[in-house]
Coordinates of C-alpha atoms in Angstrom, one line a residue:
Chain A
M12 CA 0.1 0.1 0.1
G13 CA 2.6 2.3 1.2
M14 CA 4.7 1.4 -2.2
K15 CA 1.4 2.4 -4.1
K16 CA 1.2 5.7 -2.8
F17 CA 5.1 6.4 -3.4
I18 CA 4.6 5.2 -6.9
S19 CA 1.6 7.7 -7.5
L20 CA 3.8 10.5 -6.0
V21 CA 6.9 9.8 -8.3
G22 CA 4.4 9.4 -11.4
K23 CA 3.3 12.8 -10.5
E24 CA 6.8 14.5 -10.3
N25 CA 8.0 12.7 -13.5
R26 CA 5.0 14.2 -15.4
H27 CA 5.8 17.7 -13.7
I28 CA 9.3 17.6 -15.2
L29 CA 8.5 15.8 -18.5
R30 CA 5.7 18.5 -19.3
D31 CA 8.0 21.5 -18.9
R32 CA 9.6 20.5 -21.9
W33 CA 12.2 23.8 -22.0
T34 CA 13.4 23.1 -18.5
M35 CA 13.7 19.4 -19.3
A36 CA 15.6 20.2 -22.3
I37 CA 17.8 22.8 -20.7
L38 CA 18.5 20.2 -17.7
L39 CA 19.8 17.5 -20.4
I40 CA 21.5 19.9 -22.7
M41 CA 23.5 22.1 -20.1
P42 CA 26.5 19.5 -19.5
V43 CA 27.0 19.2 -23.2
V44 CA 27.2 22.8 -23.8
Q45 CA 29.5 23.4 -20.7
I46 CA 31.7 20.5 -21.7
L47 CA 31.9 22.2 -25.4
L48 CA 32.5 25.5 -23.9
F49 CA 35.1 24.8 -21.5
G50 CA 36.7 22.0 -23.7
F51 CA 37.1 24.1 -27.1
A52 CA 36.1 28.0 -26.3
I53 CA 37.6 28.5 -23.0
S54 CA 40.7 26.8 -23.5
T55 CA 43.8 27.5 -21.3
K56 CA 45.9 25.7 -23.3
I57 CA 48.0 27.7 -25.8
R58 CA 48.7 27.1 -29.5
N59 CA 50.3 28.8 -32.3
I60 CA 52.7 30.8 -30.1
R61 CA 54.6 33.1 -32.4
V62 CA 58.4 32.6 -32.2
E63 CA 61.0 34.9 -33.2
I64 CA 64.8 34.0 -33.2
I65 CA 67.6 36.6 -32.5
T66 CA 70.7 34.8 -33.6
E67 CA 74.6 35.9 -34.7
K68 CA 75.2 32.9 -36.7
R69 CA 72.8 30.7 -38.8
S70 CA 74.0 27.5 -38.3
E71 CA 73.1 23.7 -39.2
A72 CA 72.0 23.3 -35.8
L73 CA 69.9 26.3 -35.7
N74 CA 68.1 25.2 -38.9
R75 CA 67.4 21.7 -37.3
F76 CA 66.2 23.4 -34.4
V77 CA 64.1 26.1 -36.1
S78 CA 62.1 23.3 -38.1
K79 CA 61.6 21.0 -35.3
L80 CA 60.0 24.3 -33.6
D81 CA 57.7 25.0 -36.4
A82 CA 56.5 21.6 -36.8
N83 CA 55.7 21.7 -33.0
D84 CA 51.9 22.4 -32.5
Y85 CA 52.3 24.9 -30.2
F86 CA 54.9 27.1 -32.1
I87 CA 54.8 29.3 -35.4
F88 CA 58.2 30.3 -36.4
K89 CA 58.0 33.8 -37.5
G90 CA 61.5 34.7 -38.4
Y91 CA 64.8 35.7 -37.6
L92 CA 65.9 38.8 -36.0
N93 CA 69.2 40.7 -35.9
E94 CA 71.2 41.4 -32.5
S95 CA 70.3 45.1 -33.1
S96 CA 66.7 44.5 -33.5
D97 CA 64.1 46.4 -31.2
I98 CA 62.8 43.5 -29.3
D99 CA 60.2 46.0 -27.5
S100 CA 58.7 47.2 -30.7
E101 CA 58.3 43.7 -32.1
F102 CA 56.0 42.7 -29.0
R103 CA 54.3 46.2 -29.3
K104 CA 53.6 45.7 -33.1
D105 CA 52.3 42.2 -32.0
K106 CA 54.7 40.4 -34.5
A107 CA 55.5 38.2 -31.8
D108 CA 54.3 36.5 -28.6
M109 CA 57.9 35.1 -27.6
I110 CA 61.5 35.6 -28.7
L111 CA 64.6 33.4 -28.3
H112 CA 67.9 35.0 -28.2
I113 CA 70.7 32.3 -29.2
K114 CA 73.9 33.3 -28.2
G115 CA 77.0 32.0 -30.0
N116 CA 76.8 29.1 -32.5
L117 CA 74.4 26.0 -31.9
D118 CA 76.9 23.7 -33.7
N119 CA 79.8 24.1 -31.3
M120 CA 78.4 25.1 -28.2
S121 CA 80.4 24.7 -24.8
G122 CA 78.6 24.0 -21.6
D123 CA 74.9 23.9 -21.3
P124 CA 72.8 25.1 -24.1
L125 CA 70.2 26.5 -21.9
Q126 CA 73.0 29.0 -20.7
N127 CA 73.2 30.5 -24.2
I128 CA 69.4 30.6 -25.0
E129 CA 67.4 33.4 -23.4
V130 CA 63.7 33.2 -23.6
I131 CA 61.8 36.5 -23.8
A132 CA 58.1 36.3 -23.5
D133 CA 55.3 39.0 -23.1
A134 CA 54.2 38.8 -19.8
S135 CA 51.4 41.1 -19.9
N136 CA 49.3 38.0 -19.6
P137 CA 51.3 36.2 -17.1
S138 CA 49.6 32.8 -17.1
M139 CA 50.2 32.5 -20.8
A140 CA 53.7 33.8 -20.6
A141 CA 54.4 31.1 -17.7
S142 CA 52.8 28.5 -20.1
E143 CA 55.2 29.7 -23.3
Q144 CA 58.3 29.6 -21.3
L145 CA 57.3 26.0 -20.1
Y146 CA 56.7 24.8 -23.5
S147 CA 59.8 26.4 -25.0
L148 CA 62.1 25.3 -22.3
K149 CA 60.8 21.6 -23.0
L150 CA 61.3 21.9 -26.6
I151 CA 64.6 23.3 -26.3
R152 CA 65.6 20.5 -23.6
S153 CA 64.5 17.7 -25.7
F154 CA 66.0 19.0 -28.9
F155 CA 69.8 19.4 -27.2
D156 CA 69.3 16.4 -24.9
R157 CA 70.2 13.7 -27.6
G158 CA 73.4 15.9 -28.5
M159 CA 74.4 16.5 -24.8
K160 CA 74.0 12.8 -23.9
K161 CA 76.6 11.9 -26.7
A162 CA 79.1 14.4 -25.5
G163 CA 78.7 12.7 -22.0
K164 CA 77.3 15.8 -20.4
K165 CA 74.4 16.4 -18.1
G166 CA 71.7 18.8 -18.4
G167 CA 70.1 21.2 -15.8
I168 CA 66.5 20.4 -14.4
H169 CA 64.2 18.3 -16.5
V170 CA 60.5 19.3 -16.6
K171 CA 58.2 16.4 -16.4
F172 CA 54.5 16.7 -16.3
L173 CA 52.8 13.7 -14.9
Y174 CA 49.0 12.5 -15.1
N175 CA 48.5 15.4 -17.6
P176 CA 51.4 15.4 -19.9
Q177 CA 49.7 17.6 -22.5
L178 CA 49.0 20.3 -19.9
D179 CA 45.7 19.9 -21.1
S180 CA 42.9 22.4 -19.1
A181 CA 40.5 19.8 -19.8
Y182 CA 41.8 17.3 -17.2
N183 CA 41.3 20.3 -14.5
F184 CA 37.7 21.5 -15.4
V185 CA 35.8 17.9 -16.1
P186 CA 35.9 17.3 -12.3
G187 CA 34.8 20.9 -11.9
I188 CA 31.8 20.9 -14.3
M189 CA 30.8 17.5 -12.7
G190 CA 30.6 19.1 -9.4
L191 CA 29.0 22.3 -10.8
I192 CA 26.3 20.7 -12.7
L193 CA 25.2 17.9 -10.2
M194 CA 24.8 20.7 -7.7
M195 CA 22.9 22.8 -9.9
I196 CA 20.3 20.3 -10.8
C197 CA 20.0 18.6 -7.5
A198 CA 20.1 21.2 -5.4
M199 CA 18.5 24.1 -7.2
M200 CA 15.7 22.1 -9.0
T201 CA 14.7 20.3 -6.0
S202 CA 14.5 23.4 -3.8
I203 CA 12.6 25.3 -6.7
S204 CA 10.2 22.0 -7.0
I205 CA 9.3 21.9 -3.3
V206 CA 8.9 25.8 -2.8
K207 CA 6.8 25.8 -5.9
E208 CA 4.3 23.5 -4.2
K209 CA 4.1 25.8 -1.0
E210 CA 3.7 28.9 -3.2
T211 CA 0.8 27.3 -5.1
G212 CA -0.9 25.8 -1.8
T213 CA -0.8 22.0 -3.3
M214 CA 1.8 21.2 -0.5
E215 CA -0.8 21.4 1.8
L216 CA -2.9 18.9 0.1
L217 CA -0.1 16.6 0.1
L218 CA 0.6 17.1 3.9
V219 CA -3.3 16.5 4.9
S220 CA -3.1 13.1 2.7
P221 CA -2.0 10.1 4.6
T222 CA 1.4 10.1 2.8
T223 CA 4.5 10.7 5.1
P224 CA 6.6 13.7 4.7
L225 CA 9.5 11.4 3.8
N226 CA 7.6 9.6 1.0
L227 CA 6.9 12.9 -0.2
I228 CA 10.6 14.2 -0.3
L229 CA 11.8 10.7 -1.8
A230 CA 9.4 11.2 -4.5
K231 CA 10.5 14.6 -5.2
M232 CA 14.1 13.4 -5.3
V233 CA 13.7 10.6 -7.7
P234 CA 13.2 12.4 -11.0
Y235 CA 16.2 14.7 -10.3
F236 CA 18.3 11.8 -9.1
M237 CA 17.8 10.2 -12.6
I238 CA 18.5 13.3 -14.2
S239 CA 21.7 13.6 -12.6
C240 CA 22.6 10.2 -13.6
I241 CA 22.0 10.9 -17.0
N242 CA 24.0 14.0 -16.8
L243 CA 26.9 12.4 -15.2
A244 CA 27.0 9.8 -17.7
T245 CA 26.9 12.3 -20.6
I246 CA 29.9 14.1 -18.8
M247 CA 32.0 11.1 -18.4
L248 CA 31.2 9.9 -22.4
L249 CA 31.9 13.6 -23.8
S250 CA 35.1 13.9 -21.6
V251 CA 36.5 10.6 -22.5
Y252 CA 35.5 10.3 -26.3
L253 CA 35.5 14.0 -27.2
L254 CA 38.0 15.5 -25.2
G255 CA 40.3 12.6 -24.4
V256 CA 40.5 12.7 -20.7
P257 CA 40.6 9.1 -19.6
V258 CA 38.9 7.6 -16.5
S259 CA 42.3 6.3 -15.0
G260 CA 41.2 4.8 -11.6
S261 CA 38.2 2.9 -10.8
L262 CA 34.9 3.7 -12.6
I263 CA 32.7 2.0 -10.0
W264 CA 34.1 4.1 -7.3
L265 CA 34.1 7.3 -9.3
C266 CA 30.3 6.3 -9.7
V267 CA 29.9 5.7 -5.8
V268 CA 31.5 8.9 -4.9
S269 CA 29.3 10.8 -7.6
V270 CA 26.1 9.3 -6.2
L271 CA 27.0 10.1 -2.7
Y272 CA 27.4 13.8 -3.8
I273 CA 24.3 13.7 -5.9
F274 CA 22.5 12.8 -2.7
L275 CA 24.3 15.4 -0.6
A276 CA 23.0 18.0 -3.1
L277 CA 19.6 16.7 -3.2
A278 CA 19.5 17.0 0.8
I279 CA 21.0 20.6 0.4
G280 CA 18.3 21.4 -2.0
L281 CA 15.6 20.0 0.5
L282 CA 17.2 22.3 3.4
V283 CA 17.2 25.2 1.2
S284 CA 13.4 24.6 0.4
T285 CA 12.6 24.5 4.2
V286 CA 14.0 27.8 4.9
M287 CA 12.6 29.5 1.8
D288 CA 9.2 30.4 0.9
S289 CA 9.0 31.7 -2.5
Q290 CA 10.7 30.2 -5.8
L291 CA 12.8 33.4 -6.4
S292 CA 14.3 33.4 -3.0
A293 CA 15.1 29.5 -3.2
M294 CA 16.9 30.2 -6.4
L295 CA 18.7 33.2 -5.5
L296 CA 19.8 31.2 -2.1
S297 CA 21.0 28.4 -4.3
V298 CA 22.7 30.5 -6.6
A299 CA 24.5 32.7 -4.2
G300 CA 25.0 30.2 -1.6
L301 CA 25.6 26.9 -3.7
I302 CA 26.6 27.7 -7.3
L303 CA 28.9 30.6 -6.5
P304 CA 30.8 29.3 -3.9
T305 CA 31.2 25.7 -6.2
I306 CA 32.5 27.8 -8.9
L307 CA 34.9 30.3 -6.7
L308 CA 35.7 28.2 -3.8
S309 CA 36.1 24.7 -5.2
G310 CA 39.3 24.8 -6.9
M311 CA 37.4 24.3 -10.3
V312 CA 38.9 27.7 -11.7
F313 CA 41.0 29.1 -9.1
P314 CA 43.4 27.0 -7.1
I315 CA 42.2 26.9 -3.3
E316 CA 46.0 26.8 -2.4
N317 CA 46.4 30.3 -3.2
S318 CA 43.5 32.0 -1.6
P319 CA 43.9 33.5 1.9
A320 CA 43.7 31.5 4.8
I321 CA 39.9 32.4 5.5
L322 CA 38.8 31.4 2.3
Q323 CA 40.6 28.1 2.4
W324 CA 38.8 27.6 5.8
L325 CA 35.5 28.6 4.0
S326 CA 36.1 26.3 1.2
C327 CA 35.9 23.5 3.5
L328 CA 32.4 23.8 3.9
V329 CA 31.8 23.6 0.1
P330 CA 30.9 20.2 -1.0
A331 CA 32.0 20.6 -4.4
R332 CA 35.5 21.2 -3.2
W333 CA 35.8 17.6 -1.7
Y334 CA 33.7 16.0 -4.7
I335 CA 36.3 17.7 -7.3
S336 CA 39.2 16.6 -5.1
A337 CA 38.0 13.2 -5.0
V338 CA 37.0 12.8 -8.9
R339 CA 40.5 14.3 -9.4
K340 CA 42.1 11.5 -7.7
L341 CA 39.9 8.7 -8.8
M342 CA 39.6 9.8 -12.3
I343 CA 42.5 11.9 -13.4
E344 CA 45.3 10.7 -11.3
G345 CA 44.0 7.2 -11.3
L346 CA 44.6 6.7 -7.3
S347 CA 42.9 3.9 -5.4
V348 CA 39.9 4.8 -3.3
R349 CA 41.9 4.6 -0.3
F350 CA 43.4 8.1 -1.4
A351 CA 40.3 9.5 -1.5
I352 CA 38.7 8.3 1.8
M353 CA 39.1 11.7 3.6
E354 CA 36.9 13.3 0.7
I355 CA 34.3 10.5 0.9
S356 CA 34.1 10.6 4.9
V357 CA 33.7 14.3 4.6
L358 CA 30.8 14.0 2.0
A359 CA 29.2 11.3 3.9
G360 CA 29.1 13.3 7.2
M361 CA 28.0 16.5 5.5
A362 CA 25.1 14.4 3.9
L363 CA 24.1 13.0 7.4
V364 CA 24.2 16.5 9.0
V365 CA 22.2 17.8 6.2
V366 CA 19.7 15.3 5.8
S367 CA 18.6 15.2 9.7
I368 CA 18.6 19.2 9.7
S369 CA 16.2 19.2 6.8
L370 CA 14.3 16.3 7.9
K371 CA 13.6 18.1 11.3
N372 CA 13.0 21.5 9.9
F373 CA 10.5 19.9 7.6
K374 CA 8.4 18.5 10.2
N375 CA 8.8 21.3 12.3
R376 CA 7.0 23.5 9.8
L377 CA 4.1 21.3 10.1
A378 CA 3.6 22.3 13.8
Chain B
M9 CA -28.3 11.0 20.3
E10 CA -26.6 11.8 16.7
Q11 CA -23.1 10.7 16.5
R12 CA -20.2 13.2 16.9
V13 CA -17.6 13.4 14.1
I14 CA -15.7 16.7 15.3
E15 CA -15.7 17.5 19.2
A16 CA -13.5 20.3 20.2
E17 CA -12.7 21.2 24.1
H18 CA -11.0 24.5 25.1
I19 CA -8.8 24.3 22.0
V20 CA -6.2 27.1 22.1
K21 CA -3.5 27.9 19.6
K22 CA -1.0 30.6 20.6
F23 CA 1.7 32.1 18.1
G24 CA 4.0 33.8 20.6
N25 CA 1.5 35.7 22.9
F26 CA -1.0 36.3 20.3
A27 CA -4.0 33.9 20.8
A28 CA -5.1 33.0 16.9
V29 CA -7.4 30.4 18.5
D30 CA -8.7 31.4 21.9
D31 CA -10.5 28.5 23.6
I32 CA -12.9 27.3 21.5
S33 CA -15.6 24.2 22.1
F34 CA -18.1 22.8 20.0
Y35 CA -19.0 19.6 18.2
V36 CA -20.2 18.5 14.6
E37 CA -22.7 15.7 14.0
K38 CA -22.7 13.2 11.3
G39 CA -23.7 13.9 8.1
E40 CA -24.2 17.7 8.9
I41 CA -23.2 20.8 6.9
F42 CA -21.2 22.9 9.4
G43 CA -20.7 26.3 8.5
F44 CA -17.5 27.9 10.0
L45 CA -17.9 31.8 9.8
G46 CA -15.9 34.9 10.8
A47 CA -14.2 37.7 9.0
N48 CA -10.6 37.5 7.6
G49 CA -8.1 36.8 10.3
A50 CA -10.8 35.6 12.8
G51 CA -8.8 32.3 13.3
K52 CA -11.0 30.1 11.2
T53 CA -8.1 28.8 8.8
T54 CA -5.9 28.4 11.8
A55 CA -8.7 26.3 13.7
M56 CA -9.4 23.8 10.7
R57 CA -5.9 23.4 10.3
M58 CA -5.6 21.7 13.8
F59 CA -8.6 19.5 12.9
C60 CA -6.9 18.5 9.7
G61 CA -3.4 17.4 11.3
L62 CA -1.6 20.4 9.6
S63 CA -0.7 21.9 12.9
R64 CA -1.0 21.1 16.6
P65 CA -3.1 22.9 19.3
S66 CA -1.2 24.7 22.1
S67 CA -3.9 23.2 24.6
G68 CA -7.2 21.7 24.8
K69 CA -8.8 18.5 23.5
G70 CA -10.1 17.3 20.1
M71 CA -11.6 14.3 18.4
V72 CA -11.8 13.9 14.7
A73 CA -13.8 11.0 13.0
G74 CA -13.4 9.2 16.5
L75 CA -9.7 9.8 16.7
D76 CA -7.8 12.1 19.2
I77 CA -6.1 14.9 17.3
W78 CA -2.9 14.5 19.8
S79 CA -2.4 10.7 19.5
A80 CA -3.6 10.0 16.2
S81 CA -3.4 12.8 13.6
E82 CA -2.0 10.6 10.9
K83 CA -4.8 7.9 11.3
I84 CA -7.0 11.0 11.0
K85 CA -5.6 11.9 7.7
S86 CA -6.9 9.0 5.5
R87 CA -10.4 9.5 7.0
I88 CA -10.8 13.2 6.1
G89 CA -10.9 15.0 2.7
Y90 CA -9.3 18.6 2.4
M91 CA -9.6 21.1 -0.2
S92 CA -7.9 24.5 0.7
Q93 CA -8.5 28.3 0.1
K94 CA -5.9 28.4 -2.5
F95 CA -6.8 26.3 -5.5
S96 CA -5.9 22.7 -5.0
L97 CA -5.3 20.5 -7.8
Y98 CA -2.2 20.3 -10.3
S99 CA -2.5 22.7 -13.3
D100 CA 0.2 21.0 -15.1
L101 CA -1.7 17.8 -15.1
T102 CA -4.6 16.8 -16.9
V103 CA -7.9 16.1 -15.1
G104 CA -7.4 12.2 -15.4
E105 CA -4.3 12.2 -14.0
N106 CA -4.9 14.5 -10.9
I107 CA -7.8 12.0 -10.3
R108 CA -5.4 9.2 -10.3
L109 CA -2.9 11.1 -8.2
F110 CA -5.3 11.8 -5.5
G111 CA -6.8 8.1 -5.9
G112 CA -3.2 7.0 -5.5
I113 CA -2.1 8.7 -2.5
Y114 CA -5.4 8.1 -0.6
G115 CA -4.8 4.2 -1.4
L116 CA -7.7 3.6 -3.7
D117 CA -7.0 0.2 -5.5
E118 CA -7.3 0.0 -9.3
E119 CA -10.8 -1.3 -9.6
R120 CA -12.2 1.3 -7.1
M121 CA -10.1 4.2 -8.6
K122 CA -11.5 3.3 -12.2
K123 CA -15.0 3.1 -11.0
S124 CA -14.8 6.4 -8.5
G125 CA -13.0 8.2 -11.4
D126 CA -15.4 7.6 -14.0
M127 CA -18.3 8.4 -11.6
L128 CA -17.1 11.4 -10.9
L129 CA -16.4 12.7 -14.4
K130 CA -19.8 11.6 -15.4
K131 CA -21.3 13.7 -12.5
L132 CA -19.3 16.9 -13.5
D133 CA -20.0 16.2 -17.0
M134 CA -16.3 16.5 -17.9
Y135 CA -15.9 13.1 -19.7
G136 CA -14.7 15.0 -22.7
E137 CA -12.2 16.8 -20.6
K138 CA -10.3 13.9 -19.1
D139 CA -7.1 14.7 -21.2
V140 CA -7.2 18.3 -20.8
L141 CA -4.8 20.2 -18.6
V142 CA -6.5 21.5 -15.5
K143 CA -4.9 24.9 -16.2
S144 CA -7.1 25.4 -19.1
L145 CA -10.3 24.8 -17.1
P146 CA -12.5 27.6 -15.8
L147 CA -12.2 28.5 -12.3
G148 CA -15.8 27.2 -11.4
W149 CA -14.8 23.9 -13.3
K150 CA -11.8 23.5 -11.4
Q151 CA -13.2 24.1 -7.8
K152 CA -15.9 21.5 -8.7
L153 CA -13.2 19.1 -9.7
A154 CA -11.0 20.0 -6.6
F155 CA -14.3 19.1 -4.4
S156 CA -15.0 16.0 -6.2
V157 CA -11.4 14.8 -5.9
S158 CA -11.3 15.8 -2.4
V159 CA -14.1 13.2 -1.6
I160 CA -12.9 10.6 -4.0
H161 CA -12.1 8.3 -1.1
D162 CA -15.5 8.9 0.8
P163 CA -13.7 10.2 3.7
E164 CA -16.1 10.8 7.0
I165 CA -15.5 14.4 6.6
V166 CA -14.7 17.0 4.5
F167 CA -12.9 20.0 5.2
L168 CA -13.5 23.2 2.7
D169 CA -11.5 26.0 3.4
E170 CA -13.3 29.0 1.6
P171 CA -13.8 26.8 -1.1
T172 CA -15.9 29.0 -3.5
G173 CA -13.5 32.3 -3.6
G174 CA -13.7 34.3 -6.7
V175 CA -16.6 32.6 -8.6
D176 CA -19.9 33.8 -9.7
P177 CA -23.0 33.0 -7.9
V178 CA -24.4 30.7 -10.4
A179 CA -21.0 28.6 -10.1
R180 CA -21.4 28.8 -6.2
R181 CA -24.9 27.4 -6.6
Q182 CA -23.7 24.8 -8.5
F183 CA -20.8 24.0 -6.2
W184 CA -23.4 23.9 -3.1
E185 CA -25.3 21.3 -5.1
L186 CA -22.1 19.1 -4.8
I187 CA -21.8 19.9 -1.4
Y188 CA -25.4 18.5 -0.7
E189 CA -24.8 15.8 -2.6
A190 CA -22.0 14.6 -0.6
A191 CA -23.8 15.2 2.6
G192 CA -26.5 13.1 1.2
R193 CA -23.9 10.3 1.1
G194 CA -23.1 10.9 4.6
I195 CA -20.1 12.8 4.4
T196 CA -19.9 15.4 7.0
V197 CA -19.1 18.8 5.6
F198 CA -16.9 21.6 7.6
V199 CA -16.8 24.6 5.5
T200 CA -15.3 28.1 6.1
T201 CA -16.7 30.7 4.1
H202 CA -17.2 34.6 4.3
Y203 CA -20.1 34.6 1.8
M204 CA -23.2 35.1 4.1
D205 CA -25.8 33.6 1.3
E206 CA -23.5 30.5 1.9
A207 CA -24.4 30.4 5.5
E208 CA -27.8 30.1 4.8
Y209 CA -27.2 26.8 3.3
C210 CA -25.7 25.1 6.4
D211 CA -27.4 23.4 8.6
R212 CA -25.6 24.9 11.4
V213 CA -23.1 27.8 11.7
S214 CA -20.7 29.1 14.1
I215 CA -19.5 32.8 14.2
M216 CA -15.7 33.5 15.2
V217 CA -14.4 37.0 16.3
A218 CA -10.7 37.4 17.4
G219 CA -10.4 33.7 18.2
K220 CA -13.5 32.9 20.0
I221 CA -16.8 31.6 18.7
V222 CA -19.4 34.0 19.7
A223 CA -22.5 32.5 18.2
L224 CA -23.3 29.1 17.2
D225 CA -26.7 27.6 16.1
T226 CA -28.8 27.0 13.0
P227 CA -29.2 30.0 10.6
A228 CA -32.9 30.2 11.4
N229 CA -32.4 30.3 15.0
L230 CA -29.4 33.0 14.8
K231 CA -31.8 35.3 12.6
K232 CA -34.5 34.8 15.0
S233 CA -32.4 35.6 18.2
Y234 CA -30.9 38.7 16.6
G235 CA -34.4 39.6 15.1
V236 CA -33.2 40.0 11.3
N237 CA -34.2 38.4 8.2
A238 CA -30.6 37.6 6.6
M239 CA -27.5 35.9 7.9
N240 CA -25.7 39.0 6.5
D241 CA -27.5 41.2 9.2
V242 CA -26.7 38.7 11.9
F243 CA -23.0 39.1 10.9
T244 CA -23.1 42.8 10.6
I245 CA -24.7 43.1 14.3
I246 CA -21.8 40.6 15.7
A247 CA -19.1 42.5 13.9
R248 CA -20.4 45.8 15.1
N249 CA -20.5 44.6 18.6
A250 CA -17.1 43.2 18.7
G251 CA -15.7 46.6 17.4
R252 CA -17.6 48.3 20.2
N253 CA -16.0 46.0 22.9
E254 CA -12.3 46.5 21.4

């Protein structure tokens, strides 16, 4: 009997959502759009760095170096400059992003070649300059490595990027988008759909009926839970097959952590709905209190490690921070689940606290 | 003696220091149409919510459908029907879906759901509108449908909170025909209203002022004791007296 009532309620919630075609479409398409946006439009990866080279003498080795540079995806060789050229004006006229100053003859270079090469980059965009410098050092390094080994010399510092050898920003934002989308759909949509019933007065109708509040809430959560699972699958498929971000760790544990996070987000939505009385205020609270912190404090866009201490403390309250960190470990770094125990316990603890507070709140409102 | 289906003894509901319902006692008999009158803010809705299990009294005793409102409020819920002041169906569901939803949450089995649903649609002459979204129906139809859905599980009592707000007199008249029909089936009707012409249709009425019941009798007796010809005049006199006492 109880089950039948529950199924009636779930059916009703499904119809509400299915009938609102536009909202439904937005919910399903949003992750696709975000992945495409972050994956292709807002890429922090730099390509086509325009390089000019200052040199005294064009040697055979330099020719080989230039052709290797030009063949590389990241660089475009724009031409040679003289020692006397005005470097400043090259940047100001936007002819180059980076200039390499090669001192001496590359053919018979004594000592570490890096000591004879100066990398000059336009640092008006510091993160771009830093990336340009990293890429070029790596290229120079690998070019000279073979020759140096032959000569029995050791080079300077080796730079090696683990887990994400291409320095592909997709590795960073895929976990972020998962954290953001799931929070948005679960928390915001559940809270709005419960508050909507308060606004229209239909909530009273359900409360005077013999259904229990728990049934009522669970029925509200079922459809959003399903949509979230679809979104999760969409994001993962797109990131694996379109962006080439692999699931290096255990897929099962990744799903377990995601389901835990979805559950927590649904509970937060319920909590919001017990505090707010109108759809507008529920939405504002969700955006200001959940979505913004998810974007700003979760490490999705800005590294938390660089924030002031107080923000770092605050970020510990943001569920997405823990979720994103767990996804990074399980999906990108391919670590085993025991390295994510901290994150999982925090998420589980949060879920427990939020569920008990919101259920208590929900019942209290009846008195 | 008639069977009493609602009994209230010294019920009080306080919000802070303010007593929204201030020590009311009354009873309603089975099959009666009981009008619960009062101006806006007199405490009608607050009192009604306590009988429906939507809130608990601060003090006092009460029985609904033979069950104690303190200890058995969950059981009471399956024996009553409720239609609220605000419009109370899902506007983005069809007529048929609304019937099935409320049939479902009140635990009707498949066979009974079909039978009651068909009967309901026939009675309202809405068979053709079964697959129409409720939001596209005229208000009068919606209210008749909402009432019929609220008694689909044959409750012992149905609570109606200002059910006819905003509709024209003809639609109100039709609505009251449905109420009489339900009362004829033995369903007790507890209705709040501030339309005084509707008060005339009730078997007995109580009038609430500032949280207290100041008058309770049949419409005929009330008119006689106040020496007037219409319930509207009874109400005016009571309201004037209340104003003078403050």
